[in-house]
CSV table of C-alpha atoms in Angstrom, one decimal:
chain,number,residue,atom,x,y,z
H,20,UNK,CA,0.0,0.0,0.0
H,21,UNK,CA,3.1,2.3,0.6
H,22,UNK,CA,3.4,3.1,-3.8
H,23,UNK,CA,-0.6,4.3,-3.3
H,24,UNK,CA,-2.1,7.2,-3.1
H,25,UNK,CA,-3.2,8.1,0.2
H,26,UNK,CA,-6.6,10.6,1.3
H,27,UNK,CA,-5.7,13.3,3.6
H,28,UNK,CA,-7.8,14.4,6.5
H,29,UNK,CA,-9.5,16.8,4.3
H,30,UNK,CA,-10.9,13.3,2.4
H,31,UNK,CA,-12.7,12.6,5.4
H,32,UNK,CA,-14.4,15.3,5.9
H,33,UNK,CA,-18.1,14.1,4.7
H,34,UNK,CA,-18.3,12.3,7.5
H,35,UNK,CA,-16.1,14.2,10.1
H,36,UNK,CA,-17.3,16.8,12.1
H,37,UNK,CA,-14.0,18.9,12.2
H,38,UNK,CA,-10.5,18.7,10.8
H,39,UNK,CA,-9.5,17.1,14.4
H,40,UNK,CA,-11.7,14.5,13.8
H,41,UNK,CA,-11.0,13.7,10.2
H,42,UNK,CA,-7.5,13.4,11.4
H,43,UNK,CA,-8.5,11.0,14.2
H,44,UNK,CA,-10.4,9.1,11.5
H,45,UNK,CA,-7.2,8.6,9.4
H,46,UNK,CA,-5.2,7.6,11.6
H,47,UNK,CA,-7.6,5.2,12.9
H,48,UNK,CA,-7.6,3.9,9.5
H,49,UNK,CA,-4.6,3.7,8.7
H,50,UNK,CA,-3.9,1.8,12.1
H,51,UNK,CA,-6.5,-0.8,11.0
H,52,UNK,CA,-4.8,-1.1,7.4
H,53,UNK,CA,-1.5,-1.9,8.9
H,54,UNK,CA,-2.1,-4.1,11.2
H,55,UNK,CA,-1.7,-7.6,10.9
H,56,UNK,CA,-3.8,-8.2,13.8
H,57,UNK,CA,-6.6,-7.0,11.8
H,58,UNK,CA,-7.1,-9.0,8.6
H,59,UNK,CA,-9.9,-9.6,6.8
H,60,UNK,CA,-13.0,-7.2,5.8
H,61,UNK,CA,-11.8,-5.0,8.3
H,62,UNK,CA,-8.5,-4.3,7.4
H,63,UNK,CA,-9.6,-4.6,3.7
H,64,UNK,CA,-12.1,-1.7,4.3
H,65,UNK,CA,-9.6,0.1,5.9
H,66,UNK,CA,-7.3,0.2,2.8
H,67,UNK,CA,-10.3,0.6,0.3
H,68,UNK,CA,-11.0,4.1,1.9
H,69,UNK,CA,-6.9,5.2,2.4
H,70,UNK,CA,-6.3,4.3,-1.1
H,71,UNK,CA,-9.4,6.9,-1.8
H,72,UNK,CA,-11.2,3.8,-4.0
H,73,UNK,CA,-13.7,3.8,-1.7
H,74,UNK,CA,-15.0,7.2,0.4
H,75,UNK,CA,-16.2,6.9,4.1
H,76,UNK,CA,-19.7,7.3,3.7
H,77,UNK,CA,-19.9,4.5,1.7
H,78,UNK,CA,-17.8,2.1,3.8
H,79,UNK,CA,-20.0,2.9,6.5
H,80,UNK,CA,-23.2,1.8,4.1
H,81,UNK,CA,-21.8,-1.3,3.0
H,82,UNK,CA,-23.1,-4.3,5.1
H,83,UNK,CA,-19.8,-6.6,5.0
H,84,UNK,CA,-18.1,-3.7,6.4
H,85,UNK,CA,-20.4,-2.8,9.6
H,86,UNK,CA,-21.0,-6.2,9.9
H,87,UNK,CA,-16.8,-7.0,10.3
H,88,UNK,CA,-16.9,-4.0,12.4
H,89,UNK,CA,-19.4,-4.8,15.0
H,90,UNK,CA,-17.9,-8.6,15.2
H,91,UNK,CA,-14.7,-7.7,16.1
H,92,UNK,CA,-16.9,-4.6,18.8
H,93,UNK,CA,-18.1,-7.9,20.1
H,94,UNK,CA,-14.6,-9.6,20.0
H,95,UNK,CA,-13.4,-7.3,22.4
H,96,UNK,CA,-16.5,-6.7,24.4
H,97,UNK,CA,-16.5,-10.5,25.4
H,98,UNK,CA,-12.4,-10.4,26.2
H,99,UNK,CA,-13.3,-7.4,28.3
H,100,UNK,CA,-16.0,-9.8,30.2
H,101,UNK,CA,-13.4,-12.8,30.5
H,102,UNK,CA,-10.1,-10.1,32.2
H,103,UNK,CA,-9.3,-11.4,35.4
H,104,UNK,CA,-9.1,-7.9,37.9
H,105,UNK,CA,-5.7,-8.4,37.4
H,106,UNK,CA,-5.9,-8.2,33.9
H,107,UNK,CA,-8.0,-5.0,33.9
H,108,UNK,CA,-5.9,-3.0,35.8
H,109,UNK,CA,-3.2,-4.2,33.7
H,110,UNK,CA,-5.0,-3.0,30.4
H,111,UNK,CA,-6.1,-0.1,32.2
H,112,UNK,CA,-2.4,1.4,32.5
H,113,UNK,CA,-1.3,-0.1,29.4
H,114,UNK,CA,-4.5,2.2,27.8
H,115,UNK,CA,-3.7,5.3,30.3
H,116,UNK,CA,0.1,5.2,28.8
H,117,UNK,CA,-1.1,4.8,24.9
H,118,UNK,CA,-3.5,7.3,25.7
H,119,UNK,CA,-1.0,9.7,27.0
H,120,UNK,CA,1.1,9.1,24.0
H,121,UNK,CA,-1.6,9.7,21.8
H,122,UNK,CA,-2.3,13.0,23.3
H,123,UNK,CA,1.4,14.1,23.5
H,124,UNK,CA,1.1,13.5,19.2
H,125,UNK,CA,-2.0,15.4,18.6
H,126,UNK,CA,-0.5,17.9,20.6
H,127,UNK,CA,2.5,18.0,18.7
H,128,UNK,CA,0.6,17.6,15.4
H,129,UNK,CA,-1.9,20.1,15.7
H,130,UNK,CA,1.0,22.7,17.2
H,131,UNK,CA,2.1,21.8,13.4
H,132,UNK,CA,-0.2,22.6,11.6
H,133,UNK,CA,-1.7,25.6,13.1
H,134,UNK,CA,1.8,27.0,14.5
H,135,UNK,CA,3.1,30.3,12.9
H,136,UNK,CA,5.4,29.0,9.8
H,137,UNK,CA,8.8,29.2,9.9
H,138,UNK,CA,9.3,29.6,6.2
H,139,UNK,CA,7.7,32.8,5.6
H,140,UNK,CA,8.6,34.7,2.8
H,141,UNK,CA,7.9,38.7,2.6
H,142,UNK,CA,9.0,41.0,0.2
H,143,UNK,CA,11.3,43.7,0.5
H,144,UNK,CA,10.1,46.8,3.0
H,145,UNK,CA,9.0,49.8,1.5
H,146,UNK,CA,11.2,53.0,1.7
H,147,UNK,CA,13.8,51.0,0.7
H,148,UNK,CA,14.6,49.9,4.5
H,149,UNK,CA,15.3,53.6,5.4
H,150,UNK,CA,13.9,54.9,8.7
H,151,UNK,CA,10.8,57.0,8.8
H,152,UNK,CA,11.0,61.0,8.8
C-alpha cells in the first residue's frame, strides 16, 4: 500500500465533524490497514478508503463492512468480560500510557499545523529599508 495514493484528513471530511476529527479518522484507519492483527474485511475496508477507492460514507453503508466492524466490537467486548481484575488494571495502565502518547502526538501535530510558519517569505520593505522621517 506504501506506492498508493493516500486521502488526507480533508478526504474525510463528509463524515467528520471537524478537521481534528478527520485526522483521528485517518489515523484510525490507517492503524487498521496496517495491522496484521486485523485482517480480513476489516482491514480490507480500511485500505479501500486510504487508497481513496472507496470514500467513508460508503464504507459505513456497505453491510460486509459494519457487519466485520461490530464482530470484532463484540470480540473485544467478550475479552473485556473474560479479564481477570488483574488483567483489567493491567490494560487499564497499558490504555492510560497509549492514551497519553496519543495526546502528547496530537499535541504535537496540531501545534504543526496551526503554528506560525517558519518559512515565511515577505517582500522587500518599502522606503527601501530607510527609517521613517
Amino acid at each position: 500500500m506504501s506506492n498508493e495514493r493516500q486521502i488526507q484528513d480533508e478526504d474525510l471530511m463528509d463524515v467528520a465533524q471537524d478537521h481534528e476529527q478527520a485526522a483521528r479518522l485517518r489515523k484510525a484507519l490507517k492503524v487498521l490497514a496496517e495491522n496484521p492483527k486485523v485482517g480480513g474485511k476489516l482491514q480490507e475496508m480500511a485500505q479501500e478508503v486510504l487508497s481513496g477507492r472507496m470514500g467513508m460514507k460508503e464504507a459505513i453503508e456497505t453491510p460486509g463492512y459494519m457487519d466485520a466492524l461490530g464482530d470484532r466490537m463484540n470480540q473485544i467486548r467478550h475479552a473485556a468480560e473474560n479479564q481477570t481484575a488483574a488483567e483489567r488494571e493491567e490494560s487499564r495502565a497499558k490504555f492510560a500510557e497509549w492514551q497519553k502518547k496519543q495526546d502528547e502526538e496530537e499535541d504535537r501535530e496540531r501545534a504543526e499545523r496551526d503554528g506560525p510558519s517558519l518559512n515565511l517569505v515577505t517582500g522587500p520593505r518599502r522606503g527601501g529599508g530607510r527609517g521613517h522621517r
